[in-house]
CSV table of C-alpha atoms and ligand atoms in Angstrom, one decimal:
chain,number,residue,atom,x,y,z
A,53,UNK,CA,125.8,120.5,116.6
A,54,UNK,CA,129.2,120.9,118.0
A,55,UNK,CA,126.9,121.4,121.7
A,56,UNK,CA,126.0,118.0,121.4
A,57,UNK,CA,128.9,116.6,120.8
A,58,UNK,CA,130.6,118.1,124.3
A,59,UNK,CA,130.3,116.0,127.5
A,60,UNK,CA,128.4,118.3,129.2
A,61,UNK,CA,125.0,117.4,127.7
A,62,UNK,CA,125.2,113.8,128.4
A,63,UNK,CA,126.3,114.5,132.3
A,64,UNK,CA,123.5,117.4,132.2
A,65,UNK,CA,120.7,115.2,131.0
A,66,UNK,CA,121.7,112.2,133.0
A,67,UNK,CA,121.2,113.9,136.6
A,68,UNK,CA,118.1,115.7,135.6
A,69,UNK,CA,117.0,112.3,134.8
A,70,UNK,CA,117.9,110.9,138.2
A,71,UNK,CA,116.9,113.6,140.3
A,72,UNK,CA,113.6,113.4,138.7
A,73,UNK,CA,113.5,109.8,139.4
A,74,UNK,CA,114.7,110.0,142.9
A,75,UNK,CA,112.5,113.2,143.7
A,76,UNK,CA,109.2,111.6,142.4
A,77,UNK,CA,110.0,108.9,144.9
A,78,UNK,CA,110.3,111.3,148.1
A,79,UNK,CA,107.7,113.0,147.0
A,80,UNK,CA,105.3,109.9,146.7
A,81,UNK,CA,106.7,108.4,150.1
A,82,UNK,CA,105.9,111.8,152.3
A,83,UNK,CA,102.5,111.9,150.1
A,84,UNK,CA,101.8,108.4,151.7
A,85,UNK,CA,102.7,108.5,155.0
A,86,UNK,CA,102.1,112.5,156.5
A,87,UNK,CA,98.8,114.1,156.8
A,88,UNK,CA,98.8,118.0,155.8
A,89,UNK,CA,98.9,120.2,158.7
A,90,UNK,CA,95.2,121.0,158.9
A,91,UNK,CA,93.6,124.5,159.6
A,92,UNK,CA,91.9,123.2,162.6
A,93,UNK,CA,89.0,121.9,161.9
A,94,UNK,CA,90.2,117.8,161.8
A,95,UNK,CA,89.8,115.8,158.8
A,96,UNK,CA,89.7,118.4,156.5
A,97,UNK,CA,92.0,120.6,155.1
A,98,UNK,CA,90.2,123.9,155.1
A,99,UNK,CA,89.6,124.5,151.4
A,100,UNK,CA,86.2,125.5,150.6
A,101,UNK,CA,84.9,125.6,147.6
A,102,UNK,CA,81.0,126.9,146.3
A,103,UNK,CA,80.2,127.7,150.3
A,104,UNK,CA,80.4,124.0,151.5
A,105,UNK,CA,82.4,121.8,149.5
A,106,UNK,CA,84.9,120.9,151.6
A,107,UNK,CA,88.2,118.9,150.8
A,108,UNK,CA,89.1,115.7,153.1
A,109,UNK,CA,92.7,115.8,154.3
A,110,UNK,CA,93.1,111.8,153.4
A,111,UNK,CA,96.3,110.4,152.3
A,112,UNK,CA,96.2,109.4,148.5
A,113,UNK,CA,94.9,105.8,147.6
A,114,UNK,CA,97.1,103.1,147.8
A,115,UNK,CA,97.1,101.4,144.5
A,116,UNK,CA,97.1,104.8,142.8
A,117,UNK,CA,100.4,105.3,144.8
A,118,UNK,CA,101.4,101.7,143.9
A,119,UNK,CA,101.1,102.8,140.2
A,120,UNK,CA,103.5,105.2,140.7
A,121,UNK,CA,105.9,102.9,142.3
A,122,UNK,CA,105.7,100.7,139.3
A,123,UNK,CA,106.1,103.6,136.8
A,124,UNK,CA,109.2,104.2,138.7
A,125,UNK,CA,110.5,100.8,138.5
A,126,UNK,CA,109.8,100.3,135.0
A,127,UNK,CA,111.9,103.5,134.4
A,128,UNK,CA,114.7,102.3,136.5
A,129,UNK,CA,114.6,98.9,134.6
A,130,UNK,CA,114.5,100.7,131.1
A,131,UNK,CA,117.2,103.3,131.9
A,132,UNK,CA,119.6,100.2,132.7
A,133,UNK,CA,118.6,98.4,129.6
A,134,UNK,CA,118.1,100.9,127.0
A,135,UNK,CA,120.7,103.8,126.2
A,136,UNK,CA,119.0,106.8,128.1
A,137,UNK,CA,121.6,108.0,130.6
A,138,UNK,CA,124.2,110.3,128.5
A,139,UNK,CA,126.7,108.1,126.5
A,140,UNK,CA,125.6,104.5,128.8
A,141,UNK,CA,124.8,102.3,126.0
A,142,UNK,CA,122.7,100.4,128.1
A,143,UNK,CA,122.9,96.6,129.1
A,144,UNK,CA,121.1,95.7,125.7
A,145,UNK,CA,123.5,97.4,123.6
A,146,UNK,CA,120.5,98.3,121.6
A,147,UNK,CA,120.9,101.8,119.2
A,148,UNK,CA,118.7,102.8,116.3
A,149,UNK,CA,121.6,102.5,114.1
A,150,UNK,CA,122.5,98.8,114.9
A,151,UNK,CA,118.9,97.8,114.3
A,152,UNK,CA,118.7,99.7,111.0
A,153,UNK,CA,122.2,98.2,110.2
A,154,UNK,CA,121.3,94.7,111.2
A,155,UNK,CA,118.1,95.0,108.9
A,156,UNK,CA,120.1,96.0,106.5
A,157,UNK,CA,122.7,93.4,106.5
A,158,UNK,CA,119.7,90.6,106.3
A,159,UNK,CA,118.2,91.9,103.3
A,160,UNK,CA,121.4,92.4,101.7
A,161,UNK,CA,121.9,88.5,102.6
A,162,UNK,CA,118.6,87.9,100.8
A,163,UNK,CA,118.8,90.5,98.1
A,164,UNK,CA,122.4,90.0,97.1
A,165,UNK,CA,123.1,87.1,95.0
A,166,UNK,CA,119.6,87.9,93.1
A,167,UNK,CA,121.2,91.3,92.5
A,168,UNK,CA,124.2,89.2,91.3
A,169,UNK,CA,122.4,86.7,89.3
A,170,UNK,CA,120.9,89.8,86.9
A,171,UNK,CA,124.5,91.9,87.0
A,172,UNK,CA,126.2,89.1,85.4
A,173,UNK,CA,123.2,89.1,82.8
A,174,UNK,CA,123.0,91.3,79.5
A,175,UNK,CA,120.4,94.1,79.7
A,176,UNK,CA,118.1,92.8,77.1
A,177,UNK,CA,118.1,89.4,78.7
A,178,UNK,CA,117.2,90.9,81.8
A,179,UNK,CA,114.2,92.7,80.5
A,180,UNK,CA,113.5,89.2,79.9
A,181,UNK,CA,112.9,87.8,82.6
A,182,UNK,CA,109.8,88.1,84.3
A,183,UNK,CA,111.2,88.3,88.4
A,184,UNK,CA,113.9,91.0,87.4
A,185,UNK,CA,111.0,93.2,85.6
A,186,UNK,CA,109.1,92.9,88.5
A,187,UNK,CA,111.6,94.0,90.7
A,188,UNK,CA,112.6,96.7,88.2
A,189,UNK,CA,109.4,98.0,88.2
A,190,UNK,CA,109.1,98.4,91.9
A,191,UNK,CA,112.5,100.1,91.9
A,192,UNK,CA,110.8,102.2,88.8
A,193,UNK,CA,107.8,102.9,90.9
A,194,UNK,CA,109.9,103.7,94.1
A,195,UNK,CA,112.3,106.2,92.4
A,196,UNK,CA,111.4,107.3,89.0
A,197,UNK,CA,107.5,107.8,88.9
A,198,UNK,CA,107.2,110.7,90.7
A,199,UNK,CA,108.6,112.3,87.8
A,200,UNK,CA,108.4,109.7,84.6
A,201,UNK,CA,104.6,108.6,86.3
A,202,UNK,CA,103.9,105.3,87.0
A,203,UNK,CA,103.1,103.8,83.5
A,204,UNK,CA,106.5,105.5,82.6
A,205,UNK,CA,104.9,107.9,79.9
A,206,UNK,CA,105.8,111.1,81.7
A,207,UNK,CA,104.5,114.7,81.3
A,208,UNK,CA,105.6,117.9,80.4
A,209,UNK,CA,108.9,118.3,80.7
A,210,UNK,CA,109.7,114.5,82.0
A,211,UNK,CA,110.1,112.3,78.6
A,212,UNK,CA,108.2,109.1,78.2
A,213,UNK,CA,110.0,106.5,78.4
A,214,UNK,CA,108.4,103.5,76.5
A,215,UNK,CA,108.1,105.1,73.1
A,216,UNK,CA,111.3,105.0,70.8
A,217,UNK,CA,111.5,108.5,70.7
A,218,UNK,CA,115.2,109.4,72.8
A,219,UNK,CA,116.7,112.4,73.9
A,220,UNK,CA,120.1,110.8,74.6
A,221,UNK,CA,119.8,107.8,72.9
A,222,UNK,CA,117.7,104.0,74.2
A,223,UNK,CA,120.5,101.5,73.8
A,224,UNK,CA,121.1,99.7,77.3
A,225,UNK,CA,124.8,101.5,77.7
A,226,UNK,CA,123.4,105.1,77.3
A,227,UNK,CA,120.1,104.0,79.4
A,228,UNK,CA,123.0,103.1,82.0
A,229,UNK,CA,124.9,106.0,81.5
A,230,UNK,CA,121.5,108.0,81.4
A,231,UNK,CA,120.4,107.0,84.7
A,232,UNK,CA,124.3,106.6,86.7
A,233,UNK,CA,125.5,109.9,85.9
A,234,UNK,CA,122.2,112.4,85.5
A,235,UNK,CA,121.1,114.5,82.2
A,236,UNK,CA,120.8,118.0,82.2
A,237,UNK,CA,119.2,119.5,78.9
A,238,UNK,CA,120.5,123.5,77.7
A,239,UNK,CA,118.1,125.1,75.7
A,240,UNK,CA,119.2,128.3,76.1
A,241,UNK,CA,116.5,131.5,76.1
A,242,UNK,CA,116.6,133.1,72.4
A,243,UNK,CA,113.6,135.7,73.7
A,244,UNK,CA,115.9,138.5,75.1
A,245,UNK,CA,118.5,137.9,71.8
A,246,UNK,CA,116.3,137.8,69.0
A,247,UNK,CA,112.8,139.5,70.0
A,248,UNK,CA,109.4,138.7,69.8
A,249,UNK,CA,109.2,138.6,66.4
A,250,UNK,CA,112.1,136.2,65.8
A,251,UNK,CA,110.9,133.7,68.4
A,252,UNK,CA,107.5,133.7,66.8
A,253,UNK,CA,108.9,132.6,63.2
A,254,UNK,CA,111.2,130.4,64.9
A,255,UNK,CA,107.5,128.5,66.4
A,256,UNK,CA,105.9,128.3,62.9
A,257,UNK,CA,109.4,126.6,61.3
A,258,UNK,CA,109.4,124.6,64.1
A,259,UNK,CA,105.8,123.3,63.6
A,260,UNK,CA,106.5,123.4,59.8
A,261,UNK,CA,109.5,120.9,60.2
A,262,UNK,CA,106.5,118.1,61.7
A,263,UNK,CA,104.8,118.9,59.1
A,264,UNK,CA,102.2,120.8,61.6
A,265,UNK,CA,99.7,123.5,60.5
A,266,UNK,CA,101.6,126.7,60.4
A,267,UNK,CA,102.0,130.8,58.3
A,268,UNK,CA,104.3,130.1,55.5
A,269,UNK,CA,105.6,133.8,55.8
A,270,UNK,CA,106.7,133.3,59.4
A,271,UNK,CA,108.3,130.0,58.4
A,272,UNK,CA,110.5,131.2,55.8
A,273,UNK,CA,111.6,134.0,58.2
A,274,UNK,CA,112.0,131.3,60.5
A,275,UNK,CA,114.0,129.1,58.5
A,276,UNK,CA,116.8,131.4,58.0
A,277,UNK,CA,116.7,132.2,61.9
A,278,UNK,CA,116.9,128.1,62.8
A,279,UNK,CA,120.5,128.0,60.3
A,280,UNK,CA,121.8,131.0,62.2
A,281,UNK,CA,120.8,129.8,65.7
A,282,UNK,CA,119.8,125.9,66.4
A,283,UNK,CA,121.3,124.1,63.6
A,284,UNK,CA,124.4,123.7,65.9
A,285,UNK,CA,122.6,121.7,68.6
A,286,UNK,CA,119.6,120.3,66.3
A,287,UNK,CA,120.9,119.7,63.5
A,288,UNK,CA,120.7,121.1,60.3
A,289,UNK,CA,117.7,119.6,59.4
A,290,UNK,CA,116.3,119.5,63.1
A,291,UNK,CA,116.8,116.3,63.8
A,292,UNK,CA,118.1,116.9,67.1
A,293,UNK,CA,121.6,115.7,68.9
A,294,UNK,CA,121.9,112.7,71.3
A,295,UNK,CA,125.1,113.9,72.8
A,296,UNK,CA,123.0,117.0,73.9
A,297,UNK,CA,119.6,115.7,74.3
A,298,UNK,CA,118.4,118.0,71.7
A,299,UNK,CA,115.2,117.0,70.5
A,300,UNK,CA,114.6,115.8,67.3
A,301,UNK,CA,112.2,118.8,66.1
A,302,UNK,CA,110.3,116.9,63.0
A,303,UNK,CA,108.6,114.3,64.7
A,304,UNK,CA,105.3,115.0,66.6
A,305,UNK,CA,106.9,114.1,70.2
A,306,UNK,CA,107.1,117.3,72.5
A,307,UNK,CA,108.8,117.3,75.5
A,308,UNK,CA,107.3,120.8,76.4
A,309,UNK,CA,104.1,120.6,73.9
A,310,UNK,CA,103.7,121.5,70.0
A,311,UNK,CA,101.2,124.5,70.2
A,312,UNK,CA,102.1,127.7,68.7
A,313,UNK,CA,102.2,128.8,72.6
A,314,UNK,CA,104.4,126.4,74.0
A,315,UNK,CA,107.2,126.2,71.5
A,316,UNK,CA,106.7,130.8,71.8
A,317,UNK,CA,107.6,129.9,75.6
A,318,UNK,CA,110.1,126.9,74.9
A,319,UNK,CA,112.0,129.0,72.4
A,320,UNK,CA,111.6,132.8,74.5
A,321,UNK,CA,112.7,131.5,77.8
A,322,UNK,CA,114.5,128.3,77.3
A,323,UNK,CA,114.6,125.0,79.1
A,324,UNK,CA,116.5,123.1,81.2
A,325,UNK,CA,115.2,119.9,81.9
A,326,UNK,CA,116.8,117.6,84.7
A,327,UNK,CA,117.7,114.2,85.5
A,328,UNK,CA,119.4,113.6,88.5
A,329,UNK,CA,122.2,111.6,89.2
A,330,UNK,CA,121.5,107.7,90.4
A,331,UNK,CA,125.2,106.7,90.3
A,332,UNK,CA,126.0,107.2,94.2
A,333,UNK,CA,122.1,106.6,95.7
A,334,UNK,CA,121.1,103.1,93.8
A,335,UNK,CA,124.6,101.5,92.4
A,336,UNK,CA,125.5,99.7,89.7
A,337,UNK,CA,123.3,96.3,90.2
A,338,UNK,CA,119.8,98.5,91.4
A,339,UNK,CA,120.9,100.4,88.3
A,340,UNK,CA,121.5,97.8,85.6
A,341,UNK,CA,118.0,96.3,87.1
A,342,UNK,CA,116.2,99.8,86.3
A,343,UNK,CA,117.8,99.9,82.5
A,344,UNK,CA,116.5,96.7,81.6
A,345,UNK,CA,112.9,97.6,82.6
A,346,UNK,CA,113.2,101.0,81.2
A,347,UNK,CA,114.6,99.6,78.5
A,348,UNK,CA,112.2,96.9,77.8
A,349,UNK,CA,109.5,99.1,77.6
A,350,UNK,CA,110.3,100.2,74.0
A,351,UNK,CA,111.8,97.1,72.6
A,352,UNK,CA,110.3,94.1,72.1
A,353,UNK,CA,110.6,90.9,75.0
B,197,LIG,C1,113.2,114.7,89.5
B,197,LIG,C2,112.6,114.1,88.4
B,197,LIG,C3,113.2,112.9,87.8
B,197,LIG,C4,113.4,111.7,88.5
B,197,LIG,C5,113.1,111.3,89.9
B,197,LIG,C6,113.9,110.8,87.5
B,197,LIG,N1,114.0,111.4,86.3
B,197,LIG,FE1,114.6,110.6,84.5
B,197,LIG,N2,114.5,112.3,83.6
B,197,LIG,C7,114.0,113.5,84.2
B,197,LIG,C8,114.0,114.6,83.2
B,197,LIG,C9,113.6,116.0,83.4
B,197,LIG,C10,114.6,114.0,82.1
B,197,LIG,C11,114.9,114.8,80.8
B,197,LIG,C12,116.2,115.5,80.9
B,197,LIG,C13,116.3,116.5,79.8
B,197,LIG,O1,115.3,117.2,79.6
B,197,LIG,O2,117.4,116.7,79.3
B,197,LIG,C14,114.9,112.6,82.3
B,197,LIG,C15,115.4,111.7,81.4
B,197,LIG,C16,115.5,110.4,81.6
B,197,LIG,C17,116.0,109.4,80.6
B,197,LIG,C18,116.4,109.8,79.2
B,197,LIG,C19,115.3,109.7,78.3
B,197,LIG,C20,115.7,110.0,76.9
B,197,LIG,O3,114.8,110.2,76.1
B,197,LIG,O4,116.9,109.9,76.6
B,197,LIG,C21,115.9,108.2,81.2
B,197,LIG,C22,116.3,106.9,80.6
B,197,LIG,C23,115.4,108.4,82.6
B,197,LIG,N3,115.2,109.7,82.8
B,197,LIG,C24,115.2,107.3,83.5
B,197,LIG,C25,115.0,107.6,84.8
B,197,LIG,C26,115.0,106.5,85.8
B,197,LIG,C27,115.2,105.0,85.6
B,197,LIG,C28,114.7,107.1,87.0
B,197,LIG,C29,114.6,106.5,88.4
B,197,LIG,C30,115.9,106.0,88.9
B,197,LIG,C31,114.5,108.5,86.7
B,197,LIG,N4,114.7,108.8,85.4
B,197,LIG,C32,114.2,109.4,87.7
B,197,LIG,C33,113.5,113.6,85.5
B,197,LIG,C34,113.6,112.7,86.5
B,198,LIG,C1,123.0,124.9,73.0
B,198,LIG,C2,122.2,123.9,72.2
B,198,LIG,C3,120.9,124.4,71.7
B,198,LIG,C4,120.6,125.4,70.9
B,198,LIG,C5,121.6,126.4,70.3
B,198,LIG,C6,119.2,125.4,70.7
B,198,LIG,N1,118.6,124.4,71.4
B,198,LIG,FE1,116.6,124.0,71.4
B,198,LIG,N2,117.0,122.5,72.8
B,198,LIG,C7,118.2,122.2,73.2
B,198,LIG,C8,118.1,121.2,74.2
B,198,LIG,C9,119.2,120.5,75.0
B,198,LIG,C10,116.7,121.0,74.4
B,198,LIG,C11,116.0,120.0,75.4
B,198,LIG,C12,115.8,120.8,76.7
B,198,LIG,C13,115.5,120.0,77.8
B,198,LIG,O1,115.7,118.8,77.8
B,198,LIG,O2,115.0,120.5,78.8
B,198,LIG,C14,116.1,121.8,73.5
B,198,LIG,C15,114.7,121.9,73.3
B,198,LIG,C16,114.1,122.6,72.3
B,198,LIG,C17,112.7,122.6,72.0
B,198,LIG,C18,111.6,121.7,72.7
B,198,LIG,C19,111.3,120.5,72.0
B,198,LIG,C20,110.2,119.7,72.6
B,198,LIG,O3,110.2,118.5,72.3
B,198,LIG,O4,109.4,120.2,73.5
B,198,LIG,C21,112.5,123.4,70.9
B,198,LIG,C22,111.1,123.7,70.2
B,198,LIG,C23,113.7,124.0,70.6
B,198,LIG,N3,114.7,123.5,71.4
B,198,LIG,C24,113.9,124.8,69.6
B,198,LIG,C25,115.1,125.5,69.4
B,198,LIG,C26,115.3,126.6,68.5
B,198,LIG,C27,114.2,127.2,67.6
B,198,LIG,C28,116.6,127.0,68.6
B,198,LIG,C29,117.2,128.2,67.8
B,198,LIG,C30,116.6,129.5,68.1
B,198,LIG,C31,117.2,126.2,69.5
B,198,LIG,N4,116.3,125.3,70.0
B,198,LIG,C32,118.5,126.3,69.8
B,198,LIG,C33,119.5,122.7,72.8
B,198,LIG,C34,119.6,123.8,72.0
């Protein structure tokens, strides 16, 4: 970028925008006033084309040369107004940035003390009220459904957030927290460690602790495997660690699915779910907006 910044680019593109200008101009005035020296014959200029189709040596029409001249002018009239010679801002002052700048300062006028209103609010009496879901949703619907989907459920991988089932906890201050700061989930890969075998036994526990259909044998195999390895992030019953975002392994939620082959791939090759950080993008009030909805999806209005 460095190129751009230099004054040479600004002088360079200025005069080839001038010349151009002034050169279309002498070019349209000798086009309008001299005749082509002709190749004898008069009125024509000696190209032939399919044996007798011969070209007229007549000077261009007038109001098509007129429409050239007022191209010309408007380009003149735009190049003093706009910015588009080099660093001349123009006699408009206009830049993209100002405009977008201007735009934003009016809808921070309008936006603001709404946004204020609802920060000096608690969250739950903000999920409340009906304008600040609204406008919680369509921050929702603008930011987090890509991943979480519209209806907020989610998908593999992206937890649903309007059941009461919480990787990092669903009070409004961890919702906050949640949302500002980002979440990134370790599970780490137990595949490579403790073999195929291992990870299958470690499945069937797993389904066993939801009370899931499941081979006793593995399970017991299993058990002793889960005390050694995963009690210290889920607990030692399975129950799962907020401060982690390690699942609670006993209910029937999944975050990656509860078949036999998805907890094998879960538990083999680990998982590292993602939330990214909202802190710097939304701020606090867009924030505090987007708790209380996401929060008053699960608990009652
Ligand atoms: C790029 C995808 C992505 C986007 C965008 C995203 N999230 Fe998330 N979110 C995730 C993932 C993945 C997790 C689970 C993290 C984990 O597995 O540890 C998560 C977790 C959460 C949780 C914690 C749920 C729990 O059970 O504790 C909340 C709350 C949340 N997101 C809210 C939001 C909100 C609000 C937005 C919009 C500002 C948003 N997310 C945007 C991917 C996303
Ligand atoms: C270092 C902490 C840690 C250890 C040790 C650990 N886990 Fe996990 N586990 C997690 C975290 C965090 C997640 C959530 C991952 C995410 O959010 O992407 C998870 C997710 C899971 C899931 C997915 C649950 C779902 O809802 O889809 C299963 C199953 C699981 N772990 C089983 C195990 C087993 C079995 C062991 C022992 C072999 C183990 N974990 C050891 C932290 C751990």
């Amino acid at each position: 970028m460095s190129d751009f910044n230099s004054d040479f680019w600004p002088v360079y593109i200025s005069a080839i925008t001038v010349i151009s200008i002034l050169a279309c101009i002498v070019l349209l005035w000798t086009l309008s006033t001299k005749r082509v020296a002709t190749g004898g014959k008069a009125g024509v200029t000696g190209h032939v084309w399919d044996e007798d189709l011969e070209e007229y040596n007549n000077p261009l029409p007038r109001w098509w040369i007129w429409l050239f001249y007022i191209t010309i002018v408007f380009a003149v009239i735009y190049l003093a107004l706009y910015p588009g010679l080099g660093r001349y801002p123009g006699l408009l002052k206009w830049s993209s940035r100002g405009q977008y700048e201007a735009e934003q300062a009016k809808a921070r006028e309008t936006y603001q003390p709404i946004y204020a209103k609802y920060a000096a609010m608690s969250i739950p009496d903000v999920a409340r009220d009906p304008q600040a879901r609204e406008m919680g949703q369509r921050l929702f619907l603008n930011y987090c459904a890509q991943c979480h989907a519209s209806d907020a459920r989610g998908g593999k991988g992206f937890p649903d957030l309007t059941d009461k089932d919480w990787l990092y906890g669903g009070d409004p201050e961890t919702i906050v927290a949640t949302i500002t700061k980002g979440r990134s989930g370790m599970m780490p890969a137990w595949g490579k460690i403790l073999g195929d075998e291992a990870t299958r036994n470690l499945a069937d526990y797993v389904i066993a602790l939801s009370g899931g259909a499941h081979d006793e044998l593995r399970a017991a195999y299993g058990k002793e495997l889960f005390a050694a390895n995963c009690v210290a992030c889920h607990g030692p019953e399975g129950k799962g660690n907020p401060a982690l975002g390690a699942p609670n392994l006993t209910d029937k939620t999944w975050l990656y699915g509860g078949s036999s082959t998805a907890l094998v791939e879960t538990i083999g090759k680990g998982r590292n779910g993602v939330m990214p950080a909202w802190g710097e993008f939304l701020g606090d009030e867009k924030i505090h907006l987007l708790a209380a909805y996401v929060w008053g999806l699960s608990n009652a209005r």
